[in-house]
Short mmCIF file of C-alpha atoms in Angstrom, two decimals:
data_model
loop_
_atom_site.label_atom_id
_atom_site.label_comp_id
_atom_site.label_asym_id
_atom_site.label_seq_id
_atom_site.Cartn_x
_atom_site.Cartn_y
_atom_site.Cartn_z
CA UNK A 1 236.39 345.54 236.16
CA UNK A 2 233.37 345.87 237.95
CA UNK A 3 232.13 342.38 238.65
CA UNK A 4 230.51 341.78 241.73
CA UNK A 5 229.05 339.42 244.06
CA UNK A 6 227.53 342.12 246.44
CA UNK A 7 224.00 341.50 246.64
CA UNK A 8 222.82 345.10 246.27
CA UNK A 9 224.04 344.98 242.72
CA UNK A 10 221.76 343.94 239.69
CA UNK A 11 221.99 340.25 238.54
CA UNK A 12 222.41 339.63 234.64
CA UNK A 13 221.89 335.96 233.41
CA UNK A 14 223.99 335.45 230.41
CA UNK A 15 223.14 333.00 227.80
CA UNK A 16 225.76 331.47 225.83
CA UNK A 17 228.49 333.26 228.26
CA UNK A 18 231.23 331.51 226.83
CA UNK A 19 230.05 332.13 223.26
CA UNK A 20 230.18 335.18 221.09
CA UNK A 21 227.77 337.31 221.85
CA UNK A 22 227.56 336.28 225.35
CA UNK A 23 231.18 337.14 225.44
CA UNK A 24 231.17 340.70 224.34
CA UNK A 25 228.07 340.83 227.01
CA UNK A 26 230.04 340.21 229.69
CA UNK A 27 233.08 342.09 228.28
CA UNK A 28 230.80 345.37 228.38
CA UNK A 29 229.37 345.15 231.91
CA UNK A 30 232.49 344.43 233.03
CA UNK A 31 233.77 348.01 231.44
CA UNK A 32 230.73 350.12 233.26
CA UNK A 33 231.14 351.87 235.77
CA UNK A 34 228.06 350.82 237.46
CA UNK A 35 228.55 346.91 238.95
CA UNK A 36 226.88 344.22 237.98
CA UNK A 37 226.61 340.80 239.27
CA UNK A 38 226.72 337.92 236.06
CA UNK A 39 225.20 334.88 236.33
CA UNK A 40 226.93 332.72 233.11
CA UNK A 41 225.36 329.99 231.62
CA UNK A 42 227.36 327.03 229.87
CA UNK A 43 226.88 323.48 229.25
CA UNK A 44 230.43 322.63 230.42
CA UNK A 45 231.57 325.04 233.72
CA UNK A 46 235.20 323.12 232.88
CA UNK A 47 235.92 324.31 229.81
CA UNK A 48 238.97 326.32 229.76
CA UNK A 49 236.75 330.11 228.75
CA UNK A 50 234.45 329.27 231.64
CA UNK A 51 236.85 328.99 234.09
CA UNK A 52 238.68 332.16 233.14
CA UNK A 53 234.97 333.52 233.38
CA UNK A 54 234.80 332.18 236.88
CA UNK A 55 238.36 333.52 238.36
CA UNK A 56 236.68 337.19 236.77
CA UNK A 57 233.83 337.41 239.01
CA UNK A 58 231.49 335.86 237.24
CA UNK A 59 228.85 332.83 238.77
CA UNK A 60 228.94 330.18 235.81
CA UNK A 61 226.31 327.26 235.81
CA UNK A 62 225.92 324.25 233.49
CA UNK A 63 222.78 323.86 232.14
CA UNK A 64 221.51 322.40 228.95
CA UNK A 65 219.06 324.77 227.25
CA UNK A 66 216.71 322.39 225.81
CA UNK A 67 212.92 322.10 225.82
CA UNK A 68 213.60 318.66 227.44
CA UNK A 69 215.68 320.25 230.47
CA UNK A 70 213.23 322.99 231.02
CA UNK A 71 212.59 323.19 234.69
CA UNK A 72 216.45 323.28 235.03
CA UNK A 73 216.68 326.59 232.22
CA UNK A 74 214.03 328.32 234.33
CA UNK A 75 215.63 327.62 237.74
CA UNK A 76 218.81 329.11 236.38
CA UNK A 77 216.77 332.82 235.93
CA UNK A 78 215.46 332.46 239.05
CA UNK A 79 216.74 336.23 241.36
CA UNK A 80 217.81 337.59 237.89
CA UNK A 81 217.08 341.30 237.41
CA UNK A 82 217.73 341.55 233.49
CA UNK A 83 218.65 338.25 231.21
CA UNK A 84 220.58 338.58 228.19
CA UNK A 85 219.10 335.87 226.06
CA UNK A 86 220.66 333.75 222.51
CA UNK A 87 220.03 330.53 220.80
CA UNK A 88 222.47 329.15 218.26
CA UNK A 89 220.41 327.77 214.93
CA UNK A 90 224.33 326.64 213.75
CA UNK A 91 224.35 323.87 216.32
CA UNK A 92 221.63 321.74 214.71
CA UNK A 93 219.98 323.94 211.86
CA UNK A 94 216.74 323.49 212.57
CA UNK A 95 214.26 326.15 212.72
CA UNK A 96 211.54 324.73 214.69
CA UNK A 97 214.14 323.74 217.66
CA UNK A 98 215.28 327.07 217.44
CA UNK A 99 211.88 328.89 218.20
CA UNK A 100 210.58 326.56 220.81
CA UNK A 101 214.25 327.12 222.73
CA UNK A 102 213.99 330.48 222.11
CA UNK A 103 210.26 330.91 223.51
CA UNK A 104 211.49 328.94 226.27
CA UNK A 105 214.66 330.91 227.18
CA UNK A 106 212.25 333.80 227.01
CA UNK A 107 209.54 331.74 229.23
CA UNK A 108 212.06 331.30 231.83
CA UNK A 109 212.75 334.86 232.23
CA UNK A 110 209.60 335.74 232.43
CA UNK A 111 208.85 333.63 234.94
CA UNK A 112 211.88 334.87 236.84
CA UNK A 113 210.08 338.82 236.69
CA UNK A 114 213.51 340.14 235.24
CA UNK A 115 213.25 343.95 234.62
CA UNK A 116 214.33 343.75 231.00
CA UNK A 117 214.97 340.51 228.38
CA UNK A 118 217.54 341.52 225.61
CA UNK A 119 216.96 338.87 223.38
CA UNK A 120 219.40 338.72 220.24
CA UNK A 121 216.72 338.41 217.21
CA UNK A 122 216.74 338.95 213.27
CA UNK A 123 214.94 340.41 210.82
CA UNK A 124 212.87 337.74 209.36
CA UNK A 125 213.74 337.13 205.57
CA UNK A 126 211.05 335.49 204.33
CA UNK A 127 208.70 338.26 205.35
CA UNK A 128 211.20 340.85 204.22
CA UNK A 129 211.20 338.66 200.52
CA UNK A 130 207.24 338.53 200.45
CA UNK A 131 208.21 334.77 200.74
CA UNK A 132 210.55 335.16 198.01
CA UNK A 133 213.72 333.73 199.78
CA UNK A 134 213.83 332.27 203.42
CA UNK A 135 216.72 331.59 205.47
CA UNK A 136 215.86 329.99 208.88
CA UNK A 137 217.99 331.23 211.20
CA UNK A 138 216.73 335.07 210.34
CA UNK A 139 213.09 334.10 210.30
CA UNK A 140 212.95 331.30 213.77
CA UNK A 141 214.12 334.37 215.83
CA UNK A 142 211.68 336.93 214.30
CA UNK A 143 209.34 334.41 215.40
CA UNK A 144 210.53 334.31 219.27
CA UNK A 145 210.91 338.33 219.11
CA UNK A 146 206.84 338.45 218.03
CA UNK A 147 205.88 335.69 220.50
CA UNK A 148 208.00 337.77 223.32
CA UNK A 149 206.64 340.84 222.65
CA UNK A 150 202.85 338.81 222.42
CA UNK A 151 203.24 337.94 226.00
CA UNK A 152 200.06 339.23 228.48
CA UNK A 153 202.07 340.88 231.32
CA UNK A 154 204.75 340.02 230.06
CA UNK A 155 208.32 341.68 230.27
CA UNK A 156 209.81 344.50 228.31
CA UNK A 157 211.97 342.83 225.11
CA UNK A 158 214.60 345.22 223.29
CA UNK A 159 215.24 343.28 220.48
CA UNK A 160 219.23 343.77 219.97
CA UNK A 161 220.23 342.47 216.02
CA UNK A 162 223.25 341.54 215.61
CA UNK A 163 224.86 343.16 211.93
CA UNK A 164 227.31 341.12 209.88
CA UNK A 165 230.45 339.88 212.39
CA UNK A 166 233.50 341.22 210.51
CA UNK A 167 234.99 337.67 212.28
CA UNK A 168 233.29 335.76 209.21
CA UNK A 169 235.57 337.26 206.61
CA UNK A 170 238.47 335.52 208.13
CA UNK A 171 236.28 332.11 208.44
CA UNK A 172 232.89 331.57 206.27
CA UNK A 173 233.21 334.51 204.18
CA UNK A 174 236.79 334.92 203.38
CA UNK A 175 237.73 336.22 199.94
CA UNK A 176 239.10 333.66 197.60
CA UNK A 177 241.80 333.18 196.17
CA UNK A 178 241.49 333.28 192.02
CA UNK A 179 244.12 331.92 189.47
CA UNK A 180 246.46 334.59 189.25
CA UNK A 181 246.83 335.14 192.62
CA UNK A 182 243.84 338.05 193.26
CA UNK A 183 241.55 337.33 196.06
CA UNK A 184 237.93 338.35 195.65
CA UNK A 185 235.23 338.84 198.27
CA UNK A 186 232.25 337.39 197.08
CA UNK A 187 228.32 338.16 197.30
CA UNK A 188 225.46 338.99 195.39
CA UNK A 189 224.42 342.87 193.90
CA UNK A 190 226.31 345.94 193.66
CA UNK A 191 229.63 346.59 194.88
CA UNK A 192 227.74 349.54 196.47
CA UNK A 193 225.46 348.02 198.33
CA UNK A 194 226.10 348.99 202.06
CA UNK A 195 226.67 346.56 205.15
CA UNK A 196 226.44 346.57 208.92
CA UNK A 197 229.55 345.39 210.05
CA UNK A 198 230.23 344.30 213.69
CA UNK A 199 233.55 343.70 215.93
CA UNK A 200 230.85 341.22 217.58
CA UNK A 201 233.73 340.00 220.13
CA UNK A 202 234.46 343.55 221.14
CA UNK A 203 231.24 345.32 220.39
CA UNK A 204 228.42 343.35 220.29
CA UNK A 205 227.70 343.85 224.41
CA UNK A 206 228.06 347.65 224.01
CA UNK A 207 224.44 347.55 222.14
CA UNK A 208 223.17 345.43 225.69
CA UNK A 209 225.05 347.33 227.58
CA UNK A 210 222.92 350.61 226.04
CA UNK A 211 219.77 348.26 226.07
CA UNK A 212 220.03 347.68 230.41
CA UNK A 213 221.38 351.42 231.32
CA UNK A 214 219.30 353.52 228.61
CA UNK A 215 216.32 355.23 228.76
CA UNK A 216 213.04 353.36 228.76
CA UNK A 217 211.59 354.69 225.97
CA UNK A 218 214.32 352.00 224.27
CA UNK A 219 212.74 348.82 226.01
CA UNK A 220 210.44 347.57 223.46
CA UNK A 221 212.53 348.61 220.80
CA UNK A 222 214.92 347.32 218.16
CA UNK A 223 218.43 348.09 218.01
CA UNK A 224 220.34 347.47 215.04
CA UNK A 225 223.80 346.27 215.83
CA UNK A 226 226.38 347.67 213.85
CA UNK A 227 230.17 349.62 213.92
CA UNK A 228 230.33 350.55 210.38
CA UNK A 229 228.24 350.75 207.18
CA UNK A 230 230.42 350.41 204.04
CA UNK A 231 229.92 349.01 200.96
CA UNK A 232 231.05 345.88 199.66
CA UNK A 233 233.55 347.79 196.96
CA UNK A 234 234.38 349.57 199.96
CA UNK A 235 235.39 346.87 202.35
CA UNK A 236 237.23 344.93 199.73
CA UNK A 237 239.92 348.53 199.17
CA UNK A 238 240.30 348.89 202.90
CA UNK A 239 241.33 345.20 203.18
CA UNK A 240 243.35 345.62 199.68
CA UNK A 241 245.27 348.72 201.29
CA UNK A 242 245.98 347.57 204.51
CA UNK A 243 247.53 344.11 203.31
CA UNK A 244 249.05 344.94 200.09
CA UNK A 245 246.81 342.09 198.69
CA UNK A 246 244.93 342.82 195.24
CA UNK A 247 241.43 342.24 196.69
CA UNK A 248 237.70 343.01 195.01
CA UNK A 249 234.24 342.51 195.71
CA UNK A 250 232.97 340.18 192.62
CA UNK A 251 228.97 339.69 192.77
CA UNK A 252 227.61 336.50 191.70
CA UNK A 253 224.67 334.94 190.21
CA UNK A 254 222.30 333.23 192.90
CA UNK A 255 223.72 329.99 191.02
CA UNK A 256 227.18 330.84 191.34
CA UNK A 257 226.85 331.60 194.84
CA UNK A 258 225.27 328.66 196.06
CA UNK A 259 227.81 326.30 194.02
CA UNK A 260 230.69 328.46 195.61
CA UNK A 261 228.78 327.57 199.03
CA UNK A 262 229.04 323.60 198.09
CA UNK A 263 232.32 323.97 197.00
CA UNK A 264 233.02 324.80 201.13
CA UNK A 265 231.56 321.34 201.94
CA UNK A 266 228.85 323.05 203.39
CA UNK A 267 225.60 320.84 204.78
CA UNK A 268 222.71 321.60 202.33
CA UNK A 269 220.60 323.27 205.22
CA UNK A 270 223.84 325.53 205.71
CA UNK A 271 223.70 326.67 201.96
CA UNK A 272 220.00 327.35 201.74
CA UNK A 273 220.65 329.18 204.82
CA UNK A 274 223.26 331.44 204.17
CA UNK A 275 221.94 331.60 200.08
CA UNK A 276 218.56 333.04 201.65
CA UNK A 277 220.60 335.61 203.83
CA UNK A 278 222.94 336.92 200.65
CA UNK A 279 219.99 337.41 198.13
CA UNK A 280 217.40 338.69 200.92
CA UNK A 281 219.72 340.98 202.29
CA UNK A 282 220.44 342.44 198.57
CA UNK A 283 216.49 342.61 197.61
CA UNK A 284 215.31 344.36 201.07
CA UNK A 285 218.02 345.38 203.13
CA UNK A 286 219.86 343.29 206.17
CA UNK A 287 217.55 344.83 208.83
CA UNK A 288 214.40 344.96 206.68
CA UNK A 289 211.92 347.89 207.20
CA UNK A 290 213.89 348.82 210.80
CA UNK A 291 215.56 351.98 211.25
CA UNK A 292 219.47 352.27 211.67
CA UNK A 293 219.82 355.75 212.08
CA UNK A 294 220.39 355.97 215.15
CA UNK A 295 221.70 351.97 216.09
CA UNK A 296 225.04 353.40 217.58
CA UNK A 297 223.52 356.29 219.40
CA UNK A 298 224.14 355.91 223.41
CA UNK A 299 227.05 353.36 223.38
CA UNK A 300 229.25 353.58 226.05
CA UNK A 301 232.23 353.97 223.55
CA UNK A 302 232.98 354.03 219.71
CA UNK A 303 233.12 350.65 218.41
CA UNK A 304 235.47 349.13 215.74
CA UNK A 305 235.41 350.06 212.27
CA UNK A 306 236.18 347.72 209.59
CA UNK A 307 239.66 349.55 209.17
CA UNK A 308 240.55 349.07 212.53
CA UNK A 309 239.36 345.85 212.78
CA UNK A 310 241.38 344.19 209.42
CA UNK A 311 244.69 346.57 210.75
CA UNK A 312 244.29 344.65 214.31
CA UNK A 313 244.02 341.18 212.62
CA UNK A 314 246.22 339.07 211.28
CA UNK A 315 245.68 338.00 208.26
CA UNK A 316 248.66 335.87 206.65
CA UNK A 317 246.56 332.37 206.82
CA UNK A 318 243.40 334.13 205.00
CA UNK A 319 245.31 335.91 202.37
CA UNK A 320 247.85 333.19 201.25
#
């Protein structure tokens, strides 16, 4: 654990520290050799994660990142060296709150002269599509990462995209359960086509991690986040093997997909959404015209694989 409060170390503001991503950010610097000081940001400092946060090391603040509460978001920057920044479209689906709290978050550290912004974008869909399919929360934070990158004087952005969490197949995206007890993981496409899967709870701060201690060549890059690439046939025989569950990969029609989405109870917005991501995806690839090659090249350790990650998990509620 190398968490410090000593002054000659760099400061790190953390969006959404008690969150995801901003989890597995904190989780990484915390593995590095080199210390780091980590500045947390949270709406509520007494919830149970921030306060474990807290006794680590880490300086957690409450602050509301709205546009409405913006001279509070940019004090909280202010003496930050590099700011790990994320907004969450899930909270209120809406794509034009999204940008302007993104372009704000990125304002702020700005204004703060931070070395380095790693700002967790997308690959915009409905450029990807031609305007074919659109899915909002892929195509708001395109939006921020060409408005950050836009800036006169501003900051170096590494745009860090996060690949598919491998978390969703337990919750949104778990494989159903058919008639004769057979569970199938649904989509749309081939069986073949590849994904980028992510341990984003483990891994997800490696590819910031590699972002703040790499070379600078990387610093107004994109990094595509992933552990793994497999295939959707592929994913649905590691899970089959591991649990002794008869599990496939069955692709649907765009219809059949979005009336499997309803089925959830999902909000409309939700199902467009996610609809937009599945068929996009499938028609231009998850990270559009960016290269993966060489997205896990630098990080500080291997990260999960999908086998490792469904042998870890338990997966007796999901598969019952």
């Amino acid at each position: 654990m190398t968490i410090t409060q000593d002054k000659s170390a760099p400061l790190v503001a953390v969006v959404g520290a008690t969150g995801v991503q901003g989890g597995s950010v904190i989780l990484a610097l915390s593995e590095s050799k080199d210390p780091y000081r980590i500045r947390g940001f949270t709406r509520d400092t007494n919830k149970e994660t921030a306060q474990k946060l807290s006794k680590d090391g880490v300086e957690m603040i409450a602050v509301n990142l709205t546009v409405e509460n913006k001279e509070k978001v940019f004090e909280a920057f202010q003496g930050a060296d590099f700011a790990f920044a994320v907004t969450n479209y899930w909270e209120h689906m809406t794509k034009d709150r999204e940008v302007a709290e993104g372009k704000m978050l990125i304002d702020a550290a700005n204004a703060a002269k931070v070395r380095l912004i790693a700002w967790s974008g997308l690959s915009s869909i409905v450029k990807n599509t031609n305007g074919k399919y659109r899915a909002p929360h892929f195509d708001g934070k395109e939006e921020v990462t060409e408005y950050a990158r836009t800036l006169v004087g501003g900051v170096p952005v590494v745009d860090v995209q996060a690949g598919i969490y491998m978390q969703n197949y337990k919750t949104m995206m778990a494989p159903k359960k058919e008639a004769d007890g057979s569970f199938k993981i649904i989509g749309v496409g081939s069986g073949e086509m590849t994904l980028p899967l992510i341990d984003a709870v483990l891994d997800y701060g490696l590819f910031i991690r590699r972002a703040i201690e790499g070379p600078k060549y990387e610093r107004f890059s994109t990094i595509c986040v992933y552990g793994e690439e497999l295939s959707k046939d592929q994913m649905a025989q590691v899970l089959a093997t591991a649990t002794g569950k008869d599990v496939k990969y069955t692709g649907l029609t765009e219809d059949q997909l979005v009336e499997s989405f309803r089925a959830n109870g999902w909000p409309e917005p939700m199902v467009r959404d996610v609809q937009g991501v599945h068929c996009g995806t499938s028609e231009a690839g998850y990270y559009g015209k960016h290269d993966v090659t060489h997205g896990r090249d630098g990080l500080a350790r291997a990260p999960v694989t999908w086998a490792e990650f469904v042998k870890r998990e338990d997966w007796s509620e999901v598969l019952q």
